[in-house]
GROMACS .gro file of C-alpha atoms in nm:
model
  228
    1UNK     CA    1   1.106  -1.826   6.676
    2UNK     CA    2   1.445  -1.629   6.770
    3UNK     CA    3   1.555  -1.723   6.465
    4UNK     CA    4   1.264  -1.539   6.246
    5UNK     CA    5   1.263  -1.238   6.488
    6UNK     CA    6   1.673  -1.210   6.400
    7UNK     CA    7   1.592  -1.211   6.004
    8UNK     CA    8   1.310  -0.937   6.095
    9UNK     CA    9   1.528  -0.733   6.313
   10UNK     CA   10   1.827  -0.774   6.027
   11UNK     CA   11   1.603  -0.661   5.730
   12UNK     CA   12   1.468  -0.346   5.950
   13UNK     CA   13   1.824  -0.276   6.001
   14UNK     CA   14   1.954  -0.251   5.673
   15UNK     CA   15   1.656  -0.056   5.582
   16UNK     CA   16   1.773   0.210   5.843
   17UNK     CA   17   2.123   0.183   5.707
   18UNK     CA   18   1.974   0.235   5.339
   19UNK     CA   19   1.749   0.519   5.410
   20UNK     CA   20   2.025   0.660   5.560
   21UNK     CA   21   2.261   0.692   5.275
   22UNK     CA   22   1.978   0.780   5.056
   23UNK     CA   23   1.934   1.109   5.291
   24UNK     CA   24   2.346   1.135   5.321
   25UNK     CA   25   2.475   1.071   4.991
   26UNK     CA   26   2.773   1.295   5.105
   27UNK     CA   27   2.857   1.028   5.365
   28UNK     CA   28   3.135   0.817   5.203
   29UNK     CA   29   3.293   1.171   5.115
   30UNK     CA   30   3.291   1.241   5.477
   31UNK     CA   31   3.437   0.972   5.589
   32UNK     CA   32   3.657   0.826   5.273
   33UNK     CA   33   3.802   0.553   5.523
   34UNK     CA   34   3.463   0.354   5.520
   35UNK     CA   35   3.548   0.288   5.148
   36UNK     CA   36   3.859   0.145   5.238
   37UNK     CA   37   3.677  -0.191   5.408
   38UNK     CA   38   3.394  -0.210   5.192
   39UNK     CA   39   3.420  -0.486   4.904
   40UNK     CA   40   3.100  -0.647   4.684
   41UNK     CA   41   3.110  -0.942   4.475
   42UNK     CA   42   3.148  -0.887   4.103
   43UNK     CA   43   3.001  -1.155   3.828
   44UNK     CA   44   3.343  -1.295   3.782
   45UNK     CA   45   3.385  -1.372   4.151
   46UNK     CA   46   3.617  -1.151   4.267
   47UNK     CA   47   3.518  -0.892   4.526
   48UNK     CA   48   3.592  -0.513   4.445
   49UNK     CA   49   3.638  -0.243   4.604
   50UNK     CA   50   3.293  -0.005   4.652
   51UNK     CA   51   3.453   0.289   4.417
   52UNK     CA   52   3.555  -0.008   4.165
   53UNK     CA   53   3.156  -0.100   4.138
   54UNK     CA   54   3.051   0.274   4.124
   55UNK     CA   55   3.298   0.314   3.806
   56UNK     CA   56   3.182  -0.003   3.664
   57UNK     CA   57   2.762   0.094   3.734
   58UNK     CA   58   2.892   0.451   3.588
   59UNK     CA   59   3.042   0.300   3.278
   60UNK     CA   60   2.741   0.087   3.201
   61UNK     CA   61   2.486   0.352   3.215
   62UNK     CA   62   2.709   0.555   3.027
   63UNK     CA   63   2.674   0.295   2.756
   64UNK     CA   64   2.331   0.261   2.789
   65UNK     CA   65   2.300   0.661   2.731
   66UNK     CA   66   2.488   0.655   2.458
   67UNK     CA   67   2.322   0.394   2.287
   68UNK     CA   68   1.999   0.555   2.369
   69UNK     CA   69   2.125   0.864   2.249
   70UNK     CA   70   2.223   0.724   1.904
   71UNK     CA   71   1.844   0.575   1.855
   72UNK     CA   72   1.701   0.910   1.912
   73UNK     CA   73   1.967   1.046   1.678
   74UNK     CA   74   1.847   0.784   1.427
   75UNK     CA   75   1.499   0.873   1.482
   76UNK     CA   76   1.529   1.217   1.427
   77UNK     CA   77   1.750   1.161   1.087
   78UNK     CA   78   1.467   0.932   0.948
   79UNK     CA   79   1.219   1.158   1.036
   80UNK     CA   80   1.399   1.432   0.866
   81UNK     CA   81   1.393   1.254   0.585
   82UNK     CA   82   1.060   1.139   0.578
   83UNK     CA   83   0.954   1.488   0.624
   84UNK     CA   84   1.138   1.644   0.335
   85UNK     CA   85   0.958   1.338   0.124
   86UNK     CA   86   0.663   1.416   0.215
   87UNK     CA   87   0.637   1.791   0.118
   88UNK     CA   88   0.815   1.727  -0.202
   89UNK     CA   89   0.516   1.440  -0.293
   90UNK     CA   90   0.244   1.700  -0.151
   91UNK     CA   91   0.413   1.987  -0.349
   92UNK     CA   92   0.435   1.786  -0.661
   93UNK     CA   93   0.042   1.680  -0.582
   94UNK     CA   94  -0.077   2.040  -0.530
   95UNK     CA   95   0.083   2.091  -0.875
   96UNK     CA   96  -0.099   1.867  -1.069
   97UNK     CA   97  -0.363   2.003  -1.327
   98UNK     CA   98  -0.554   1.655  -1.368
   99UNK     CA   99  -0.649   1.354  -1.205
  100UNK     CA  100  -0.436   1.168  -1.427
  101UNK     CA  101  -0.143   1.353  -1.353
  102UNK     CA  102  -0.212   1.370  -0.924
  103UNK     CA  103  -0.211   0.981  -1.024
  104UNK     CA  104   0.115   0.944  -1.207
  105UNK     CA  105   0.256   1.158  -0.930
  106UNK     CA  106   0.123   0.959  -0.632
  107UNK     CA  107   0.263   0.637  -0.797
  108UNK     CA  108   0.551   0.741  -0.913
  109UNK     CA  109   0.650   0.881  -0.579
  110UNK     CA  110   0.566   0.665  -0.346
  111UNK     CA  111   0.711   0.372  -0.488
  112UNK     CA  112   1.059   0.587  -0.582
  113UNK     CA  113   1.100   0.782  -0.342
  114UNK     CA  114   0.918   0.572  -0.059
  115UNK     CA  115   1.023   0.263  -0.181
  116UNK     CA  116   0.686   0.132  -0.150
  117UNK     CA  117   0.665  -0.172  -0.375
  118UNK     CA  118   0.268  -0.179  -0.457
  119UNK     CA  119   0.040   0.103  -0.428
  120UNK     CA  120  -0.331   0.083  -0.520
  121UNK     CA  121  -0.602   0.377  -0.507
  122UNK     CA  122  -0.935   0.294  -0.594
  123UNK     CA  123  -1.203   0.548  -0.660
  124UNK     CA  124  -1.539   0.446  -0.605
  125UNK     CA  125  -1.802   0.582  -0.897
  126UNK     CA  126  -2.065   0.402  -1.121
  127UNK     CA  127  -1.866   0.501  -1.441
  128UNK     CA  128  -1.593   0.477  -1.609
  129UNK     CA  129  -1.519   0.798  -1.718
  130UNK     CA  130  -1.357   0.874  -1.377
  131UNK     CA  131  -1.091   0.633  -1.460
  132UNK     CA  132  -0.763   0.828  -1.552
  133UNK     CA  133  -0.403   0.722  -1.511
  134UNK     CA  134  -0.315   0.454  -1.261
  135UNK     CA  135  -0.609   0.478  -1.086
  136UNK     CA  136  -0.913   0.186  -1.078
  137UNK     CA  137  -1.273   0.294  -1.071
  138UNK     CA  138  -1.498   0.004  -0.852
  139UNK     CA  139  -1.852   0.066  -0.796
  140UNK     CA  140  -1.970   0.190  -0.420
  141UNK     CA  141  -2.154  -0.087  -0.369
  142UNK     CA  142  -1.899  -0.352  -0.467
  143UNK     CA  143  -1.620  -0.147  -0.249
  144UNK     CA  144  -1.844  -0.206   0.042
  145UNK     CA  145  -1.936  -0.574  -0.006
  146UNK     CA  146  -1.568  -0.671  -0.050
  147UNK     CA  147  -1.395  -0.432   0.160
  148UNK     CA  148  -1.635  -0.301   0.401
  149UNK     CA  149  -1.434  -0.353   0.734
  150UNK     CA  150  -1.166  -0.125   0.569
  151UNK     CA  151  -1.390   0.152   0.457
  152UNK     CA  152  -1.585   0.154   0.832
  153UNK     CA  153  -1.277   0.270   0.997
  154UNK     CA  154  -1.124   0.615   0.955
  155UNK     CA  155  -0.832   0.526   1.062
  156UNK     CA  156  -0.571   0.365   0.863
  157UNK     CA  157  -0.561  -0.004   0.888
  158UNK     CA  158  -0.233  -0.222   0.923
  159UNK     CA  159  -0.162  -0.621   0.863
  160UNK     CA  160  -0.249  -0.909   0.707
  161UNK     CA  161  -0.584  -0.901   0.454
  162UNK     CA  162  -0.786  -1.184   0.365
  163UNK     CA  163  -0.700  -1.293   0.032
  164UNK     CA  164  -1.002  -1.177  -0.159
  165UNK     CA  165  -0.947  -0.792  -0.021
  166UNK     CA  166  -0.585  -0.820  -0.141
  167UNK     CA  167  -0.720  -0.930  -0.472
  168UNK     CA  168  -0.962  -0.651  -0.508
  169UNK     CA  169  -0.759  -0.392  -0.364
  170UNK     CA  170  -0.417  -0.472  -0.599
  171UNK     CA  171  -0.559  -0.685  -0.806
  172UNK     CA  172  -0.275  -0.828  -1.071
  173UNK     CA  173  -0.025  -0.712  -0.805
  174UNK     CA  174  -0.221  -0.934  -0.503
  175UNK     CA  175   0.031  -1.212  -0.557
  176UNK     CA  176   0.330  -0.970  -0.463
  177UNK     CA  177   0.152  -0.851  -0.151
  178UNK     CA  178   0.221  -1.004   0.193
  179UNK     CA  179   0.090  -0.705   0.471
  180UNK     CA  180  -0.120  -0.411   0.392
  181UNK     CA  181  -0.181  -0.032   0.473
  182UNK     CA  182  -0.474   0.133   0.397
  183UNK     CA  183  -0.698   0.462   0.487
  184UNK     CA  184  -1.019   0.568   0.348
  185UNK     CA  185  -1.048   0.877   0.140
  186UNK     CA  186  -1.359   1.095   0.251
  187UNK     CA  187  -1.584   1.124   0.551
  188UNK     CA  188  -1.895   0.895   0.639
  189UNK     CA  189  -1.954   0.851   0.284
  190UNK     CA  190  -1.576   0.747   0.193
  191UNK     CA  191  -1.566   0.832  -0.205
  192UNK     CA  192  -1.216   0.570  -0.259
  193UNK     CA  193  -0.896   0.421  -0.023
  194UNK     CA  194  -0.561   0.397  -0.051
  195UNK     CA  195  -0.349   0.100   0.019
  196UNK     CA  196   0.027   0.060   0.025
  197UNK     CA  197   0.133  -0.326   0.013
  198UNK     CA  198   0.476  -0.505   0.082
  199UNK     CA  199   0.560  -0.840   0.031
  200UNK     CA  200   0.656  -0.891   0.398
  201UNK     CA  201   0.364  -1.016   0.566
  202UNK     CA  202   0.524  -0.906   0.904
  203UNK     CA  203   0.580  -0.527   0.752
  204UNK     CA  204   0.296  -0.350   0.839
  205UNK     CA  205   0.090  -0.469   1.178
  206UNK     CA  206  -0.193  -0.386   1.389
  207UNK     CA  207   0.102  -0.141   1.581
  208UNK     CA  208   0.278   0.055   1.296
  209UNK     CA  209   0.301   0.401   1.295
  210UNK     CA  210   0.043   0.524   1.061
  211UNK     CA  211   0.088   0.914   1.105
  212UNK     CA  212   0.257   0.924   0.739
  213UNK     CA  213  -0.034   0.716   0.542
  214UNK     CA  214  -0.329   0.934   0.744
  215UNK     CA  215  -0.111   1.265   0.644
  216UNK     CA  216  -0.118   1.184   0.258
  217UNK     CA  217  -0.493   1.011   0.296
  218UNK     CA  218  -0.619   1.411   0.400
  219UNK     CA  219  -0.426   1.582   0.140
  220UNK     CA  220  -0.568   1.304  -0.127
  221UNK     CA  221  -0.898   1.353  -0.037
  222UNK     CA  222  -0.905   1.748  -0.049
  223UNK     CA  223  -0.753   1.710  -0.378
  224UNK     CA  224  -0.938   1.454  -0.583
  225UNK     CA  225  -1.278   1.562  -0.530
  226UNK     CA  226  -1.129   1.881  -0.778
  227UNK     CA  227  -1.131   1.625  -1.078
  228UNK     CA  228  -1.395   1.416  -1.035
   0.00000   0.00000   0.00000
């Protein structure tokens, strides 16, 4: 019973003693010869002095700054450079006088300048004659019978497809494609989708950053409408 009341009266203690320095951080500064016969363990073993552990707790969050510094310096230099990609594919977009040519421009952009190995954009009409360039015409209907769970979401959609939406979505290219994203083009009544595809199936997930693909899915949909 002594015993417990001792470890009680100990922890209060050191509670007072801690709340204490927290209010008096000048303390040590005050009285410099406290310093003198204080000494904490370090991981090797050896005890050090109080100042030696402040300089070594110092030096490691100055490392940890730094190296958190450098990852938001990274950041900011990729999206930079994501940025100036972007308006030069929506500049070349806005300049194209067809919907073969906003096509051949989406393509040949993204997968130069993006480095996006497959790119598909499907356009959803009952004929034919909508087809131009690179892009595949698929009837409403059979859009929403194989890849209806795509087309309900606004949102873009990241990960791993079934194989039978990878087929219809890249068709000859489904073999090459491991993860997908994809975003609807249009409102309730979505009128196609695009979808980016990578062989990695760990590339895109459920928790990539989408705010690139749902950027480019607006601009595609206020411009195709134009040609169809």
């Amino acid at each position: 019973m002594s015993e417990r009341y001792q470890t009680q009266e100990e922890l209060r203690e050191e509670e007072i003693v801690k709340n204490f320095l927290l209010s008096h951080p000048d303390f040590f500064s005050l009285h410099p010869e406290m310093l003198e016969g204080l000494a904490l363990p370090h991981d090797t073993g050896k005890a050090v002095s109080l100042v030696e552990r402040q300089v070594s707790v110092l030096r490691q969050r100055n490392v940890e700054l730094r190296h958190r510094l450098n990852q938001l310096l990274d950041t900011a230099h990729s999206n930079d450079n994501l940025f100036e990609k972007t308006k030069t594919l929506v500049l070349h977009l806005l300049e194209a006088d067809s919907l073969q040519r906003l096509m051949e421009v989406l393509y040949d952009q993204l997968r130069e300048n993006f480095e996006i190995p497959s790119c598909s954009l499907l356009i959803f009409a009952d004929s034919q004659d909508t087809a131009q360039g690179p892009a595949r015409v698929v009837a409403e209907e059979q859009a929403l019978s194989q890849i209806g769970g795509l087309l309900r979401n606004s949102r873009p959609q990241c990960g791993v497809l079934r194989p039978d939406e990878t087929r219809f979505l890249f068709a000859e290219q489904a073999d090459k494609v491991g993860s997908v994203a994809a975003v609807r083009l249009g409102g309730e009544r979505p009128f196609g989708i695009l979808a980016l595809g990578n062989p990695d199936s760990r590339y895109y997930q459920s928790n990539s950053g989408t705010l690139f693909l749902s950027y480019i899915g607006e601009v595609l949909q206020r411009l195709i409408p134009r040609f169809l």
